Amino acid sequence: MNDVRDLYEALILDHNRQPRNFGKPVGCNYQSHGINPLCGDDITVYLTVENGMIKDVGFSGQGCAISTASASLMTEALKGKTVAEAEELFSHMHHLLTRENGVASDLSGLGKLKVLAGVHEFPARVKCATLAWHTMHAALHGEKSTSTE
């Protein structure tokens, strides 16, 4: 294993063991519940949006290490972004994780989210990593629930 891969694994394990922004923020005005029926990941994403800006974001629930780390990393990335920037990031992450059309994504500008790039090599884990993103997207569109099914 190389040093970069070791670093990425350590970051995922850290976000799984100590998830950031875990819980429901006070004053949240958007939320959705997401489930991955394949492995039982079950999360709720909460957003506080004011004037088109994501002021706060949190999540609750339980899931595998990839699901929890993805949700934790997502919450860190979304704070302070506009709703339009969040939707753009959702599209970018979906493409990164699914590699639609077999094309690799540009990793520039993703910061710590790059750690999830290797998930596409494990198709059974793609739905784990995308669950938080689909749930955030559903929340912003007023959908009470979503599934990676």
JSON list of C-alpha atoms in Angstrom, two decimals:
[
{"chain": "A", "resi": 1, "resn": "MET", "atom": "CA", "xyz": [0.00, 0.00, 0.00]},
{"chain": "A", "resi": 2, "resn": "ASN", "atom": "CA", "xyz": [1.30, 3.48, -0.75]},
{"chain": "A", "resi": 3, "resn": "ASP", "atom": "CA", "xyz": [1.41, 6.49, 1.59]},
{"chain": "A", "resi": 4, "resn": "VAL", "atom": "CA", "xyz": [-1.43, 8.38, -0.13]},
{"chain": "A", "resi": 5, "resn": "ARG", "atom": "CA", "xyz": [-3.77, 5.39, 0.08]},
{"chain": "A", "resi": 6, "resn": "ASP", "atom": "CA", "xyz": [-2.85, 4.96, 3.75]},
{"chain": "A", "resi": 7, "resn": "LEU", "atom": "CA", "xyz": [-3.60, 8.63, 4.36]},
{"chain": "A", "resi": 8, "resn": "TYR", "atom": "CA", "xyz": [-6.98, 8.34, 2.65]},
{"chain": "A", "resi": 9, "resn": "GLU", "atom": "CA", "xyz": [-7.89, 5.25, 4.65]},
{"chain": "A", "resi": 10, "resn": "ALA", "atom": "CA", "xyz": [-6.91, 7.04, 7.85]},
{"chain": "A", "resi": 11, "resn": "LEU", "atom": "CA", "xyz": [-9.10, 10.03, 6.94]},
{"chain": "A", "resi": 12, "resn": "ILE", "atom": "CA", "xyz": [-12.12, 7.81, 6.22]},
{"chain": "A", "resi": 13, "resn": "LEU", "atom": "CA", "xyz": [-11.62, 5.92, 9.48]},
{"chain": "A", "resi": 14, "resn": "ASP", "atom": "CA", "xyz": [-11.27, 9.19, 11.40]},
{"chain": "A", "resi": 15, "resn": "HIS", "atom": "CA", "xyz": [-14.52, 10.60, 9.96]},
{"chain": "A", "resi": 16, "resn": "ASN", "atom": "CA", "xyz": [-16.27, 7.31, 10.73]},
{"chain": "A", "resi": 17, "resn": "ARG", "atom": "CA", "xyz": [-15.08, 7.20, 14.34]},
{"chain": "A", "resi": 18, "resn": "GLN", "atom": "CA", "xyz": [-15.57, 10.92, 14.99]},
{"chain": "A", "resi": 19, "resn": "PRO", "atom": "CA", "xyz": [-18.19, 12.15, 12.53]},
{"chain": "A", "resi": 20, "resn": "ARG", "atom": "CA", "xyz": [-18.30, 15.91, 12.16]},
{"chain": "A", "resi": 21, "resn": "ASN", "atom": "CA", "xyz": [-21.60, 17.79, 12.37]},
{"chain": "A", "resi": 22, "resn": "PHE", "atom": "CA", "xyz": [-23.43, 14.79, 13.78]},
{"chain": "A", "resi": 23, "resn": "GLY", "atom": "CA", "xyz": [-26.86, 15.82, 15.01]},
{"chain": "A", "resi": 24, "resn": "LYS", "atom": "CA", "xyz": [-29.70, 18.13, 14.11]},
{"chain": "A", "resi": 25, "resn": "PRO", "atom": "CA", "xyz": [-28.69, 21.80, 13.96]},
{"chain": "A", "resi": 26, "resn": "VAL", "atom": "CA", "xyz": [-30.95, 24.24, 15.76]},
{"chain": "A", "resi": 27, "resn": "GLY", "atom": "CA", "xyz": [-33.18, 26.07, 13.30]},
{"chain": "A", "resi": 28, "resn": "CYS", "atom": "CA", "xyz": [-32.75, 23.68, 10.38]},
{"chain": "A", "resi": 29, "resn": "ASN", "atom": "CA", "xyz": [-35.34, 24.35, 7.69]},
{"chain": "A", "resi": 30, "resn": "TYR", "atom": "CA", "xyz": [-34.66, 21.52, 5.25]},
{"chain": "A", "resi": 31, "resn": "GLN", "atom": "CA", "xyz": [-34.35, 17.82, 5.99]},
{"chain": "A", "resi": 32, "resn": "SER", "atom": "CA", "xyz": [-34.71, 14.46, 4.33]},
{"chain": "A", "resi": 33, "resn": "HIS", "atom": "CA", "xyz": [-34.33, 10.83, 5.34]},
{"chain": "A", "resi": 34, "resn": "GLY", "atom": "CA", "xyz": [-32.24, 8.50, 3.19]},
{"chain": "A", "resi": 35, "resn": "ILE", "atom": "CA", "xyz": [-31.83, 4.75, 3.22]},
{"chain": "A", "resi": 36, "resn": "ASN", "atom": "CA", "xyz": [-29.59, 2.31, 1.41]},
{"chain": "A", "resi": 37, "resn": "PRO", "atom": "CA", "xyz": [-31.61, -0.92, 1.45]},
{"chain": "A", "resi": 38, "resn": "LEU", "atom": "CA", "xyz": [-28.64, -3.00, 0.28]},
{"chain": "A", "resi": 39, "resn": "CYS", "atom": "CA", "xyz": [-26.63, -2.60, 3.47]},
{"chain": "A", "resi": 40, "resn": "GLY", "atom": "CA", "xyz": [-28.98, -0.77, 5.85]},
{"chain": "A", "resi": 41, "resn": "ASP", "atom": "CA", "xyz": [-27.35, 2.66, 5.90]},
{"chain": "A", "resi": 42, "resn": "ASP", "atom": "CA", "xyz": [-29.97, 5.02, 7.31]},
{"chain": "A", "resi": 43, "resn": "ILE", "atom": "CA", "xyz": [-29.39, 8.75, 7.69]},
{"chain": "A", "resi": 44, "resn": "THR", "atom": "CA", "xyz": [-31.21, 12.03, 7.95]},
{"chain": "A", "resi": 45, "resn": "VAL", "atom": "CA", "xyz": [-29.59, 15.19, 6.58]},
{"chain": "A", "resi": 46, "resn": "TYR", "atom": "CA", "xyz": [-30.49, 18.59, 8.07]},
{"chain": "A", "resi": 47, "resn": "LEU", "atom": "CA", "xyz": [-29.78, 21.94, 6.43]},
{"chain": "A", "resi": 48, "resn": "THR", "atom": "CA", "xyz": [-30.20, 25.50, 7.61]},
{"chain": "A", "resi": 49, "resn": "VAL", "atom": "CA", "xyz": [-30.53, 27.62, 4.47]},
{"chain": "A", "resi": 50, "resn": "GLU", "atom": "CA", "xyz": [-30.83, 31.41, 4.63]},
{"chain": "A", "resi": 51, "resn": "ASN", "atom": "CA", "xyz": [-30.95, 33.66, 1.56]},
{"chain": "A", "resi": 52, "resn": "GLY", "atom": "CA", "xyz": [-29.75, 30.81, -0.66]},
{"chain": "A", "resi": 53, "resn": "MET", "atom": "CA", "xyz": [-26.72, 30.10, 1.58]},
{"chain": "A", "resi": 54, "resn": "ILE", "atom": "CA", "xyz": [-26.16, 26.93, 3.60]},
{"chain": "A", "resi": 55, "resn": "LYS", "atom": "CA", "xyz": [-25.50, 28.29, 7.08]},
{"chain": "A", "resi": 56, "resn": "ASP", "atom": "CA", "xyz": [-25.43, 24.96, 8.89]},
{"chain": "A", "resi": 57, "resn": "VAL", "atom": "CA", "xyz": [-25.68, 21.27, 8.08]},
{"chain": "A", "resi": 58, "resn": "GLY", "atom": "CA", "xyz": [-25.79, 18.10, 10.12]},
{"chain": "A", "resi": 59, "resn": "PHE", "atom": "CA", "xyz": [-26.78, 14.48, 9.91]},
{"chain": "A", "resi": 60, "resn": "SER", "atom": "CA", "xyz": [-27.96, 11.66, 12.14]},
{"chain": "A", "resi": 61, "resn": "GLY", "atom": "CA", "xyz": [-28.43, 7.94, 11.75]},
{"chain": "A", "resi": 62, "resn": "GLN", "atom": "CA", "xyz": [-26.21, 4.95, 11.33]},
{"chain": "A", "resi": 63, "resn": "GLY", "atom": "CA", "xyz": [-24.32, 3.29, 8.57]},
{"chain": "A", "resi": 64, "resn": "CYS", "atom": "CA", "xyz": [-21.12, 1.65, 7.47]},
{"chain": "A", "resi": 65, "resn": "ALA", "atom": "CA", "xyz": [-17.74, 3.41, 7.64]},
{"chain": "A", "resi": 66, "resn": "ILE", "atom": "CA", "xyz": [-17.95, 4.70, 4.05]},
{"chain": "A", "resi": 67, "resn": "SER", "atom": "CA", "xyz": [-21.50, 6.01, 4.52]},
{"chain": "A", "resi": 68, "resn": "THR", "atom": "CA", "xyz": [-20.69, 7.79, 7.78]},
{"chain": "A", "resi": 69, "resn": "ALA", "atom": "CA", "xyz": [-17.40, 9.22, 6.50]},
{"chain": "A", "resi": 70, "resn": "SER", "atom": "CA", "xyz": [-19.07, 10.45, 3.31]},
{"chain": "A", "resi": 71, "resn": "ALA", "atom": "CA", "xyz": [-21.81, 12.19, 5.30]},
{"chain": "A", "resi": 72, "resn": "SER", "atom": "CA", "xyz": [-19.28, 13.75, 7.67]},
{"chain": "A", "resi": 73, "resn": "LEU", "atom": "CA", "xyz": [-17.05, 14.99, 4.83]},
{"chain": "A", "resi": 74, "resn": "MET", "atom": "CA", "xyz": [-20.11, 16.29, 2.96]},
{"chain": "A", "resi": 75, "resn": "THR", "atom": "CA", "xyz": [-21.26, 18.38, 5.91]},
{"chain": "A", "resi": 76, "resn": "GLU", "atom": "CA", "xyz": [-17.83, 20.00, 6.20]},
{"chain": "A", "resi": 77, "resn": "ALA", "atom": "CA", "xyz": [-17.81, 20.78, 2.49]},
{"chain": "A", "resi": 78, "resn": "LEU", "atom": "CA", "xyz": [-21.30, 22.29, 2.37]},
{"chain": "A", "resi": 79, "resn": "LYS", "atom": "CA", "xyz": [-21.12, 24.91, 5.13]},
{"chain": "A", "resi": 80, "resn": "GLY", "atom": "CA", "xyz": [-20.98, 28.36, 3.62]},
{"chain": "A", "resi": 81, "resn": "LYS", "atom": "CA", "xyz": [-21.83, 27.23, 0.10]},
{"chain": "A", "resi": 82, "resn": "THR", "atom": "CA", "xyz": [-24.77, 28.54, -1.86]},
{"chain": "A", "resi": 83, "resn": "VAL", "atom": "CA", "xyz": [-27.55, 26.11, -2.75]},
{"chain": "A", "resi": 84, "resn": "ALA", "atom": "CA", "xyz": [-26.37, 26.30, -6.38]},
{"chain": "A", "resi": 85, "resn": "GLU", "atom": "CA", "xyz": [-22.80, 25.42, -5.32]},
{"chain": "A", "resi": 86, "resn": "ALA", "atom": "CA", "xyz": [-24.14, 22.52, -3.24]},
{"chain": "A", "resi": 87, "resn": "GLU", "atom": "CA", "xyz": [-26.08, 21.19, -6.25]},
{"chain": "A", "resi": 88, "resn": "GLU", "atom": "CA", "xyz": [-22.97, 21.52, -8.41]},
{"chain": "A", "resi": 89, "resn": "LEU", "atom": "CA", "xyz": [-20.94, 19.65, -5.79]},
{"chain": "A", "resi": 90, "resn": "PHE", "atom": "CA", "xyz": [-23.65, 16.95, -5.68]},
{"chain": "A", "resi": 91, "resn": "SER", "atom": "CA", "xyz": [-23.31, 16.47, -9.45]},
{"chain": "A", "resi": 92, "resn": "HIS", "atom": "CA", "xyz": [-19.53, 16.43, -9.25]},
{"chain": "A", "resi": 93, "resn": "MET", "atom": "CA", "xyz": [-19.50, 13.88, -6.41]},
{"chain": "A", "resi": 94, "resn": "HIS", "atom": "CA", "xyz": [-22.09, 11.68, -8.13]},
{"chain": "A", "resi": 95, "resn": "HIS", "atom": "CA", "xyz": [-19.93, 11.60, -11.24]},
{"chain": "A", "resi": 96, "resn": "LEU", "atom": "CA", "xyz": [-16.78, 11.00, -9.18]},
{"chain": "A", "resi": 97, "resn": "LEU", "atom": "CA", "xyz": [-18.32, 8.05, -7.37]},
{"chain": "A", "resi": 98, "resn": "THR", "atom": "CA", "xyz": [-20.18, 6.43, -10.27]},
{"chain": "A", "resi": 99, "resn": "ARG", "atom": "CA", "xyz": [-17.80, 7.33, -13.11]},
{"chain": "A", "resi": 100, "resn": "GLU", "atom": "CA", "xyz": [-20.68, 7.67, -15.54]},
{"chain": "A", "resi": 101, "resn": "ASN", "atom": "CA", "xyz": [-19.51, 6.98, -19.09]},
{"chain": "A", "resi": 102, "resn": "GLY", "atom": "CA", "xyz": [-16.29, 5.56, -17.64]},
{"chain": "A", "resi": 103, "resn": "VAL", "atom": "CA", "xyz": [-14.75, 9.01, -17.51]},
{"chain": "A", "resi": 104, "resn": "ALA", "atom": "CA", "xyz": [-12.67, 9.94, -14.48]},
{"chain": "A", "resi": 105, "resn": "SER", "atom": "CA", "xyz": [-13.60, 13.17, -12.72]},
{"chain": "A", "resi": 106, "resn": "ASP", "atom": "CA", "xyz": [-11.49, 16.23, -12.25]},
{"chain": "A", "resi": 107, "resn": "LEU", "atom": "CA", "xyz": [-10.44, 16.10, -8.60]},
{"chain": "A", "resi": 108, "resn": "SER", "atom": "CA", "xyz": [-9.34, 19.71, -8.42]},
{"chain": "A", "resi": 109, "resn": "GLY", "atom": "CA", "xyz": [-11.30, 21.79, -5.97]},
{"chain": "A", "resi": 110, "resn": "LEU", "atom": "CA", "xyz": [-12.65, 18.83, -4.03]},
{"chain": "A", "resi": 111, "resn": "GLY", "atom": "CA", "xyz": [-10.33, 19.14, -1.04]},
{"chain": "A", "resi": 112, "resn": "LYS", "atom": "CA", "xyz": [-10.81, 16.30, 1.44]},
{"chain": "A", "resi": 113, "resn": "LEU", "atom": "CA", "xyz": [-13.66, 14.88, -0.66]},
{"chain": "A", "resi": 114, "resn": "LYS", "atom": "CA", "xyz": [-10.99, 13.38, -2.94]},
{"chain": "A", "resi": 115, "resn": "VAL", "atom": "CA", "xyz": [-10.61, 10.67, -0.34]},
{"chain": "A", "resi": 116, "resn": "LEU", "atom": "CA", "xyz": [-13.82, 9.12, -1.69]},
{"chain": "A", "resi": 117, "resn": "ALA", "atom": "CA", "xyz": [-12.53, 8.84, -5.28]},
{"chain": "A", "resi": 118, "resn": "GLY", "atom": "CA", "xyz": [-11.42, 5.24, -4.82]},
{"chain": "A", "resi": 119, "resn": "VAL", "atom": "CA", "xyz": [-14.91, 4.06, -3.86]},
{"chain": "A", "resi": 120, "resn": "HIS", "atom": "CA", "xyz": [-15.86, 3.61, -7.51]},
{"chain": "A", "resi": 121, "resn": "GLU", "atom": "CA", "xyz": [-13.53, 0.58, -7.56]},
{"chain": "A", "resi": 122, "resn": "PHE", "atom": "CA", "xyz": [-15.92, -1.13, -5.13]},
{"chain": "A", "resi": 123, "resn": "PRO", "atom": "CA", "xyz": [-19.39, -1.07, -6.75]},
{"chain": "A", "resi": 124, "resn": "ALA", "atom": "CA", "xyz": [-21.07, -2.45, -3.64]},
{"chain": "A", "resi": 125, "resn": "ARG", "atom": "CA", "xyz": [-19.89, 0.64, -1.72]},
{"chain": "A", "resi": 126, "resn": "VAL", "atom": "CA", "xyz": [-20.91, 3.31, -4.24]},
{"chain": "A", "resi": 127, "resn": "LYS", "atom": "CA", "xyz": [-24.45, 3.47, -2.84]},
{"chain": "A", "resi": 128, "resn": "CYS", "atom": "CA", "xyz": [-22.99, 3.79, 0.67]},
{"chain": "A", "resi": 129, "resn": "ALA", "atom": "CA", "xyz": [-20.88, 6.78, -0.37]},
{"chain": "A", "resi": 130, "resn": "THR", "atom": "CA", "xyz": [-23.63, 8.47, -2.38]},
{"chain": "A", "resi": 131, "resn": "LEU", "atom": "CA", "xyz": [-26.43, 8.12, 0.21]},
{"chain": "A", "resi": 132, "resn": "ALA", "atom": "CA", "xyz": [-25.64, 11.35, 2.09]},
{"chain": "A", "resi": 133, "resn": "TRP", "atom": "CA", "xyz": [-25.35, 13.26, -1.19]},
{"chain": "A", "resi": 134, "resn": "HIS", "atom": "CA", "xyz": [-28.69, 11.98, -2.52]},
{"chain": "A", "resi": 135, "resn": "THR", "atom": "CA", "xyz": [-30.30, 12.75, 0.83]},
{"chain": "A", "resi": 136, "resn": "MET", "atom": "CA", "xyz": [-28.93, 16.32, 0.80]},
{"chain": "A", "resi": 137, "resn": "HIS", "atom": "CA", "xyz": [-30.19, 16.75, -2.77]},
{"chain": "A", "resi": 138, "resn": "ALA", "atom": "CA", "xyz": [-33.63, 15.43, -1.77]},
{"chain": "A", "resi": 139, "resn": "ALA", "atom": "CA", "xyz": [-33.77, 17.80, 1.21]},
{"chain": "A", "resi": 140, "resn": "LEU", "atom": "CA", "xyz": [-33.04, 20.82, -0.98]},
{"chain": "A", "resi": 141, "resn": "HIS", "atom": "CA", "xyz": [-35.85, 19.72, -3.32]},
{"chain": "A", "resi": 142, "resn": "GLY", "atom": "CA", "xyz": [-38.39, 19.31, -0.51]},
{"chain": "A", "resi": 143, "resn": "GLU", "atom": "CA", "xyz": [-38.45, 15.50, -0.68]},
{"chain": "A", "resi": 144, "resn": "LYS", "atom": "CA", "xyz": [-39.02, 13.93, 2.73]},
{"chain": "A", "resi": 145, "resn": "SER", "atom": "CA", "xyz": [-37.19, 10.72, 1.86]},
{"chain": "A", "resi": 146, "resn": "THR", "atom": "CA", "xyz": [-34.96, 9.08, -0.71]},
{"chain": "A", "resi": 147, "resn": "SER", "atom": "CA", "xyz": [-33.33, 5.75, -1.38]},
{"chain": "A", "resi": 148, "resn": "THR", "atom": "CA", "xyz": [-30.25, 4.59, -3.25]},
{"chain": "A", "resi": 149, "resn": "GLU", "atom": "CA", "xyz": [-32.27, 1.61, -4.54]}
]
